[in-house]
CSV table of C-alpha atoms and ligand atoms in Angstrom, one decimal:
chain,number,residue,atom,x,y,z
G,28,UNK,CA,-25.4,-66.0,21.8
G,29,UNK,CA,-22.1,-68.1,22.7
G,30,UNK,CA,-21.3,-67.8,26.6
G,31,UNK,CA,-18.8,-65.6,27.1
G,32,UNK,CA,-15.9,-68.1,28.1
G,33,UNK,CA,-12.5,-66.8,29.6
G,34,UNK,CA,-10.5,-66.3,26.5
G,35,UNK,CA,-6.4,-65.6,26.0
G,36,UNK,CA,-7.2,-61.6,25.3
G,37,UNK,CA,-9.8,-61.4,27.9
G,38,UNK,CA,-11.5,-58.1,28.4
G,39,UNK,CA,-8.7,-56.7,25.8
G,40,UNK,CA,-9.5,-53.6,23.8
G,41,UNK,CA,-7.9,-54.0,20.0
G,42,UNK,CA,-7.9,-51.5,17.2
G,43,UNK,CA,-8.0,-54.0,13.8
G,44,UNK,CA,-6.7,-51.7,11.0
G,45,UNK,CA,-8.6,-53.4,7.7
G,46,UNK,CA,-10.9,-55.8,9.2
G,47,UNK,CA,-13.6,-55.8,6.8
G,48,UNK,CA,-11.9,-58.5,4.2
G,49,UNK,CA,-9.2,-61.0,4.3
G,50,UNK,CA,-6.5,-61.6,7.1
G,51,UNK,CA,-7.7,-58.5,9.5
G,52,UNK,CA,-11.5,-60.2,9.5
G,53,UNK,CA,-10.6,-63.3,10.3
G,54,UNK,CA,-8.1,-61.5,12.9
G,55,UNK,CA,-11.1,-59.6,14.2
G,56,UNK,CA,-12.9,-62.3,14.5
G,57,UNK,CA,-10.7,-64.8,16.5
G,58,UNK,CA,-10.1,-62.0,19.2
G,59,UNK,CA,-13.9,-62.1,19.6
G,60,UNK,CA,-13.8,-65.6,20.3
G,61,UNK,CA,-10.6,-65.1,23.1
G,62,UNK,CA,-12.8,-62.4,24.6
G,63,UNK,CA,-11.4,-59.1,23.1
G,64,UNK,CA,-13.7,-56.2,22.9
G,65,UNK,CA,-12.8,-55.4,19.0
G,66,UNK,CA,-12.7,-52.0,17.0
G,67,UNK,CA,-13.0,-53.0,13.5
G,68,UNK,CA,-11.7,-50.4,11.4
G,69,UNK,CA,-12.5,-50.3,7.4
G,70,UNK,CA,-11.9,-48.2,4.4
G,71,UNK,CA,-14.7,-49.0,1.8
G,72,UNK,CA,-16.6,-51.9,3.0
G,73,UNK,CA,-19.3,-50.7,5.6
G,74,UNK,CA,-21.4,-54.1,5.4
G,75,UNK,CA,-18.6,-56.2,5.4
G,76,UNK,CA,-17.2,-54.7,8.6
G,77,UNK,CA,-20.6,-54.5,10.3
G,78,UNK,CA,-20.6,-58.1,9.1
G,79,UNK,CA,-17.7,-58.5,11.5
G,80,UNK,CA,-18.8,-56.7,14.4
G,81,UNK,CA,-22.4,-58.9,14.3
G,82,UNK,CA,-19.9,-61.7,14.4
G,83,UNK,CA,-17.9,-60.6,17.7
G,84,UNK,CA,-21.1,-60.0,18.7
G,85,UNK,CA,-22.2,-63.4,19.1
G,86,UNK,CA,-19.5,-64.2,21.0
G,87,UNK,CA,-20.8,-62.4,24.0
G,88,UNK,CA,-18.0,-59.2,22.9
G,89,UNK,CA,-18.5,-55.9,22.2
G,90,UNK,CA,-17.1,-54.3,18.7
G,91,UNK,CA,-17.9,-51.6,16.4
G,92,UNK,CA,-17.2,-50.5,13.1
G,93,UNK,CA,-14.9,-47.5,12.3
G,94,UNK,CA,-14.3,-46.0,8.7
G,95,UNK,CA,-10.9,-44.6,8.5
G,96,UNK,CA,-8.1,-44.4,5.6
G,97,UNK,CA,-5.3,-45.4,7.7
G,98,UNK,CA,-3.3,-43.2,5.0
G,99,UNK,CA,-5.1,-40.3,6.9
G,100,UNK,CA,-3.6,-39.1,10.3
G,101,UNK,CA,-6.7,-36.9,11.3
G,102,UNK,CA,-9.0,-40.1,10.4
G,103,UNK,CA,-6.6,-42.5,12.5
G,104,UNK,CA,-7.0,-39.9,15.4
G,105,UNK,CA,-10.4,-39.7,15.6
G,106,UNK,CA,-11.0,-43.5,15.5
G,107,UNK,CA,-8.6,-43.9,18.5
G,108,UNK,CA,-10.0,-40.7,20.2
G,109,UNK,CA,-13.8,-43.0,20.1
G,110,UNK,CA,-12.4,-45.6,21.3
G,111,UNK,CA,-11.1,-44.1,23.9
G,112,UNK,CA,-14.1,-42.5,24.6
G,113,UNK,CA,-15.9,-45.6,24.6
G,114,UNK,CA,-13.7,-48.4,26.4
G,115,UNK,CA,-10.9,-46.0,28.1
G,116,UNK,CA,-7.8,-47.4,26.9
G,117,UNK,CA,-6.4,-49.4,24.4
G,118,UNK,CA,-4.5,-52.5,24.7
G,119,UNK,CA,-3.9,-54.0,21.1
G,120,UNK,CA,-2.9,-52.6,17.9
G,121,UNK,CA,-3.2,-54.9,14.4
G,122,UNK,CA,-1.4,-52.6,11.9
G,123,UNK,CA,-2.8,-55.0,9.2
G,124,UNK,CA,-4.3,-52.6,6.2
G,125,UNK,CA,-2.4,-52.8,2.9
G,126,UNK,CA,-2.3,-52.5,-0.3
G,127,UNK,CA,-0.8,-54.7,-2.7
G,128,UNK,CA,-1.0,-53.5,-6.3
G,129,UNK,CA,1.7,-54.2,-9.0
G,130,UNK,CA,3.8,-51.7,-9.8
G,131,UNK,CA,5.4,-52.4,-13.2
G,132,UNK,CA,9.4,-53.0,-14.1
G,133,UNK,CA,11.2,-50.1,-13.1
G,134,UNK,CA,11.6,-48.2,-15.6
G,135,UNK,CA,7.9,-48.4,-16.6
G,136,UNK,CA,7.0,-48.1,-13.0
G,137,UNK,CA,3.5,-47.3,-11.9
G,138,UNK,CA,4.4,-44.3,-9.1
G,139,UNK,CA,1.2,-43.8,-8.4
G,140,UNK,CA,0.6,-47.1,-7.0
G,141,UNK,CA,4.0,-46.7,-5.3
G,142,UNK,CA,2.2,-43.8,-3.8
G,143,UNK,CA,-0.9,-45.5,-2.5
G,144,UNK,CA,1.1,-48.3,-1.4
G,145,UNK,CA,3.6,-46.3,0.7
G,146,UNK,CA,0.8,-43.9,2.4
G,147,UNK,CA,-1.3,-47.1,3.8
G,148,UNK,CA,1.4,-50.0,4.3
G,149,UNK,CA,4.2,-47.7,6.1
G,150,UNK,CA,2.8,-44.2,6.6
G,151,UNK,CA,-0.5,-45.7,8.0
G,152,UNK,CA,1.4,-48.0,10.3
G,153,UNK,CA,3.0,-44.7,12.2
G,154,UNK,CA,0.3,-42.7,12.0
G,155,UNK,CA,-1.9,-45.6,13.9
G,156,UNK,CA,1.0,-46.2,16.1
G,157,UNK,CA,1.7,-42.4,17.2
G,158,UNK,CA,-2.4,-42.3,18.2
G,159,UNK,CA,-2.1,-45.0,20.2
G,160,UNK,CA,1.1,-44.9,21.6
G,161,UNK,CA,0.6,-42.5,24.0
G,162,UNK,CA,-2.4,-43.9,25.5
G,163,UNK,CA,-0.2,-47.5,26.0
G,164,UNK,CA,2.6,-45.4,27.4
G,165,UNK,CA,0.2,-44.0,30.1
G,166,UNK,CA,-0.5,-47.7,31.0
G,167,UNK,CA,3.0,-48.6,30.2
G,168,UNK,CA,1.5,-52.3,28.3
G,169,UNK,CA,1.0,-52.3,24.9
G,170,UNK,CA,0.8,-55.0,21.9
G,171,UNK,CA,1.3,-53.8,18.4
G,172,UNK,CA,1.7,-56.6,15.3
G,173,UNK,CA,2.4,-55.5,11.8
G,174,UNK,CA,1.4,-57.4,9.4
G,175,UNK,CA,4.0,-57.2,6.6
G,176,UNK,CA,5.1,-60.2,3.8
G,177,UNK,CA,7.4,-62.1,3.3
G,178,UNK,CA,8.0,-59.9,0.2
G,179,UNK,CA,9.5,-57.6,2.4
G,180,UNK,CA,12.4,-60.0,3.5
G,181,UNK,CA,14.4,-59.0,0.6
G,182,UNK,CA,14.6,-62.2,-2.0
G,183,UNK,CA,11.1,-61.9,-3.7
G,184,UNK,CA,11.5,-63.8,-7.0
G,185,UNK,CA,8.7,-61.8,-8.4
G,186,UNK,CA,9.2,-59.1,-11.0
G,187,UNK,CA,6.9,-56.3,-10.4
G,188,UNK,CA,7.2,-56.6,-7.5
G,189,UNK,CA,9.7,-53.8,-6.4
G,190,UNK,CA,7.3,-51.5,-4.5
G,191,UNK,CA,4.6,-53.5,-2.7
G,192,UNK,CA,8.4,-55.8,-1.5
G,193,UNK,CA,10.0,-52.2,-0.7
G,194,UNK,CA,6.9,-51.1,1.3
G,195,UNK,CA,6.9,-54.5,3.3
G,196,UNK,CA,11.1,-54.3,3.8
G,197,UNK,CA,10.2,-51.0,5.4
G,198,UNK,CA,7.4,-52.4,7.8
G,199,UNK,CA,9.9,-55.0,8.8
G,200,UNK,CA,12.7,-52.2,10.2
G,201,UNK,CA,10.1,-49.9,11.3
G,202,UNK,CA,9.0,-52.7,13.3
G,203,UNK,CA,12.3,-53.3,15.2
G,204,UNK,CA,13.0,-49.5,15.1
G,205,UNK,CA,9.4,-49.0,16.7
G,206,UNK,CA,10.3,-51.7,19.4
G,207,UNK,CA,13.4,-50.1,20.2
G,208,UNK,CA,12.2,-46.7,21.3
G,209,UNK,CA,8.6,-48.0,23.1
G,210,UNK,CA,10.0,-51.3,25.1
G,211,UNK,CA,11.4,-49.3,28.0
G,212,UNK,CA,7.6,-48.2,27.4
G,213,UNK,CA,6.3,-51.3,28.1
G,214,UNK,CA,4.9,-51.7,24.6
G,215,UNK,CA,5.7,-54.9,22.2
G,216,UNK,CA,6.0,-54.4,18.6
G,217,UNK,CA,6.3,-57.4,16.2
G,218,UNK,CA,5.4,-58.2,13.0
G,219,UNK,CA,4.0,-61.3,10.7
G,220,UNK,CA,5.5,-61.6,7.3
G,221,UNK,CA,2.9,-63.6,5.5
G,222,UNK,CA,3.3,-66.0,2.3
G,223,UNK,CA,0.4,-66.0,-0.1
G,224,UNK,CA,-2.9,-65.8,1.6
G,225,UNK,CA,-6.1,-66.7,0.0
G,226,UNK,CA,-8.0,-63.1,0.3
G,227,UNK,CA,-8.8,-60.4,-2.2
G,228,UNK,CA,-5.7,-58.8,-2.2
G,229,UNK,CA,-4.1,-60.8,-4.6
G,230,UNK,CA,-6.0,-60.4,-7.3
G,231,UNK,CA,-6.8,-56.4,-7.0
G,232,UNK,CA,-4.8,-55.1,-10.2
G,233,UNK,CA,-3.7,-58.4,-11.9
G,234,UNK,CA,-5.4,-60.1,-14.8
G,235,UNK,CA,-7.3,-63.6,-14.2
G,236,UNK,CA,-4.2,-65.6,-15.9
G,237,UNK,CA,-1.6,-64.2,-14.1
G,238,UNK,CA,-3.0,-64.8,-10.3
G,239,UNK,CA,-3.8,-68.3,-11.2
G,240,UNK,CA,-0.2,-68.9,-12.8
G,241,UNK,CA,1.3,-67.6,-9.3
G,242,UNK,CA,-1.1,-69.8,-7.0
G,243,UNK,CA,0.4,-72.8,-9.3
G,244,UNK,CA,3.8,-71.3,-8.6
G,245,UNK,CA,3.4,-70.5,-5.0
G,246,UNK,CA,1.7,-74.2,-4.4
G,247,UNK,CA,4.5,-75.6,-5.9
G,248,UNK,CA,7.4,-73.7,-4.3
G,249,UNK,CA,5.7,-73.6,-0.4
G,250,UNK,CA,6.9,-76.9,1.6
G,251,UNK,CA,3.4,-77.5,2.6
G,252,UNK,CA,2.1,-77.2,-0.8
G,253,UNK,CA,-1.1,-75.5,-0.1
G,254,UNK,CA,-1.7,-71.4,0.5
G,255,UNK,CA,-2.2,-70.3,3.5
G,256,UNK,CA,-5.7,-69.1,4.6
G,257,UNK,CA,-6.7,-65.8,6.9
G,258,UNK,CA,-7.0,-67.8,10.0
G,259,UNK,CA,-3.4,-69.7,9.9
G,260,UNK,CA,-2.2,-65.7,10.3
G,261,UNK,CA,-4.9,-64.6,12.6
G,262,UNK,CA,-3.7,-67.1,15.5
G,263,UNK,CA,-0.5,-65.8,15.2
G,264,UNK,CA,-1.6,-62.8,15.5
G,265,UNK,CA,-3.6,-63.6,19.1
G,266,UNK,CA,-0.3,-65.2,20.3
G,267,UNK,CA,1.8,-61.9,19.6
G,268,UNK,CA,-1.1,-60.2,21.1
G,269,UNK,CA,-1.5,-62.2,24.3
G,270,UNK,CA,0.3,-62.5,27.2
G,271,UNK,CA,1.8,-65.9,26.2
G,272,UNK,CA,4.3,-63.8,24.1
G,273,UNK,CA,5.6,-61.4,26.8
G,274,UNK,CA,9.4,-61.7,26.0
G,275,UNK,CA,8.8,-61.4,22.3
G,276,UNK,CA,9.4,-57.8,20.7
G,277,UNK,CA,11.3,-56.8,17.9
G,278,UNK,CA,10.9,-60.0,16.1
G,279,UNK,CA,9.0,-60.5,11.9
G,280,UNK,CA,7.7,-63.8,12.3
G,281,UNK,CA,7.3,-65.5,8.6
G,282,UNK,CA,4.2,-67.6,8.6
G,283,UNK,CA,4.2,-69.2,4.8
G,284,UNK,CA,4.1,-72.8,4.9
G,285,UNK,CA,8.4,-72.9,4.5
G,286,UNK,CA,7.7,-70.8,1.2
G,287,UNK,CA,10.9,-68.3,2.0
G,288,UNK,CA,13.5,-71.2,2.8
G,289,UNK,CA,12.7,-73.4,-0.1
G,290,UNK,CA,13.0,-70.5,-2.5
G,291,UNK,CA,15.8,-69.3,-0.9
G,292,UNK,CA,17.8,-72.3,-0.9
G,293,UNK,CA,16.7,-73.6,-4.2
G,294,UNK,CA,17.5,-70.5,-6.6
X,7,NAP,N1,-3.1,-61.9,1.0
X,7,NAP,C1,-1.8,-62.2,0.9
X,7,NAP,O1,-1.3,-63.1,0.2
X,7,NAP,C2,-0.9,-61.4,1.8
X,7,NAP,C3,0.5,-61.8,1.9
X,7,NAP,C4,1.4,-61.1,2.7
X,7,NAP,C5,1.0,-60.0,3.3
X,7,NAP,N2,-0.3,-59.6,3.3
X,7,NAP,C6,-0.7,-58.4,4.0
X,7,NAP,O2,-1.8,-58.7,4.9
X,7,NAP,C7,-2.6,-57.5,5.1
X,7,NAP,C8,-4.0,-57.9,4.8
X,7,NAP,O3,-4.1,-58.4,3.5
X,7,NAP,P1,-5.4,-59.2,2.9
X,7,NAP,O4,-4.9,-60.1,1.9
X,7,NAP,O5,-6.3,-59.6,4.0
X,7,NAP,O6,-6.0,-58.0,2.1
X,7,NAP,P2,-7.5,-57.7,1.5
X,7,NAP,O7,-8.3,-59.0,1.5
X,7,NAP,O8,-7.4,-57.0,0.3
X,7,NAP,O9,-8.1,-56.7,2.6
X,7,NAP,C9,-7.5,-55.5,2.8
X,7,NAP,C10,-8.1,-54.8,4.0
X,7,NAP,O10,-7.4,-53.6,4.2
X,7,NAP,C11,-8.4,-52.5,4.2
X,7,NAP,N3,-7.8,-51.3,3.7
X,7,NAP,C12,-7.1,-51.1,2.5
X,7,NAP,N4,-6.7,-49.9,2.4
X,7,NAP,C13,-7.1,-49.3,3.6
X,7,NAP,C14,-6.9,-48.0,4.1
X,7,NAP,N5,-6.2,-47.0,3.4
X,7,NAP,N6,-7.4,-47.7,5.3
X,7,NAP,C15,-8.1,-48.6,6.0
X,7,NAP,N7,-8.2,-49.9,5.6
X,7,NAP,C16,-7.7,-50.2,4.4
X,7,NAP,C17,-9.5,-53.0,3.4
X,7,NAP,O11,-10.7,-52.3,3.8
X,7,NAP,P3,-11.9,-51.9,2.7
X,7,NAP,O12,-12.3,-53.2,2.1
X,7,NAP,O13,-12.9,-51.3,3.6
X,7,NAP,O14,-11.3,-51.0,1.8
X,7,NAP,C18,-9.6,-54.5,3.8
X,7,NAP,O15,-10.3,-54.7,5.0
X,7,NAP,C19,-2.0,-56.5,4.2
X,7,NAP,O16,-1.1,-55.6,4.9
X,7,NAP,C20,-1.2,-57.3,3.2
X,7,NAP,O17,-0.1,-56.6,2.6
X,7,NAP,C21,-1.3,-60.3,2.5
């Protein structure tokens, strides 16, 4: 077992929304390793997030795993009424479950994966945020980062795009609306508009052919020229959940290697 060094979310208590896979268990993981005591919440993927939890684990922490569609308020409630139950408060929130499916042109559009796109990126984000907001009010401190996209910032050059971009544009005023009314509460709320990350997501309802044309795409139109991986968002994500962020609120954070200005300045 690692010794359990002082770490920049020390003794924290974080709800991860979607930790099994991608960008939340690499999230989970690094606030293991900074000393946070991690609830590692998961739809489908029981091994994967108990995966996760051995991991904190090992860094000295303590975490378990917590099925819940964040699409469901009653499930969202009852995860943050156990970890109440079991740590007493909650510090942290990582709104960072989401769907990205393609929704079709417009007029061929897809509504039911509008639907399930709109029920866990935005309605999941309040219903996570109204179970734990009044615990964080008690306390008055709170951290809460939503992890949107950079498809949400309004000049996605994608077609087909339309829905998962207008779910992400909503995270990104919800955000600033949610910091409004909780930072006289003493809760933060920001978000992290990713560029493409290499996870699952990507490739959940798109054909072979098509994902690997976008990578090119993406590689070619990102300043780094590379994708980004899980853990280039995850340490954002510690710094927004740390105290080393303490006058930062209200603010979507783009981390995608310069992907938004070049395409925005070169179309
Ligand atoms: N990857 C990218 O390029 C990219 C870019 C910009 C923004 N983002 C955003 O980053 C976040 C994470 O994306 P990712 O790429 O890491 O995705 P991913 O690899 O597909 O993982 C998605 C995670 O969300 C969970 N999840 C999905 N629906 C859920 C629900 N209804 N309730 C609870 N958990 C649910 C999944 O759990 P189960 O496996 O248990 O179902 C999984 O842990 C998303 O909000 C996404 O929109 C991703």
């Amino acid at each position: 077992m690692t010794v359990n060094r002082k770490g920049r979310l020390q003794d924290k208590i974080a709800i991860i929304t979607g930790a099994s896979r991608g960008i939340g268990r690499a999230t989970a993981v690094a606030f293991g390793r900074e000393g946070a005591n991690v609830v590692v919440n998961y739809n489908q993927s029981k091994t994967k997030a108990e995966e996760v939890v051995n991991e904190i684990r090992q860094h000295g922490r303590s975490a378990f795993a917590f099925q819940a569609d964040v699409g469901s308020r009653e499930a969202v409630m009852e995860m943050v009424r156990k970890t109440v139950d079991k740590y007493g408060r909650i510090d942290i929130l990582v709104n960072n479950a989401g769907l990205g499916l393609s929704g079709g042109p417009v007029l061929e559009a897809n509504m039911d994966a509008f639907d399930a796109m709109l029920t866990t990126n935005v309605k999941g984000i309040i219903y996570c945020t109204q179970a734990v907001m009044t615990h964080m009010m008690k306390r008055r401190d709170g951290k809460i980062v939503n992890i949107s996209s950079i498809a949400g910032l309004g000049t996605s050059v994608r077609p087909g795009n339309l829905f998962y971009a207008g779910t992400k544009g909503a995270v990104n005023v919800i955000t600033k609306q949610l910091a409004l009314e909780l930072g006289p509460h003493g809760i933060y709320v920001n978000a992290i508009a990713p560029g493409l990350i290499k996870t699952d997501m990507p490739i959940s309802n798109r054909s072979p052919e098509a994902w690997e044309e976008r990578v090119k795409n993406n590689i070619e139109t990102t300043m780094l020229q590379r994708l980004g991986m899980p853990e280039d968002i995850a340490y954002v994500v510690v710094f927004l959940a740390s105290d080393e962020s303490n006058y930062i609120t209200a603010q979507v954070i783009s981390v995608d290697g310069g992907r938004m200005n070049f395409i925005t300045h070169s179309l």
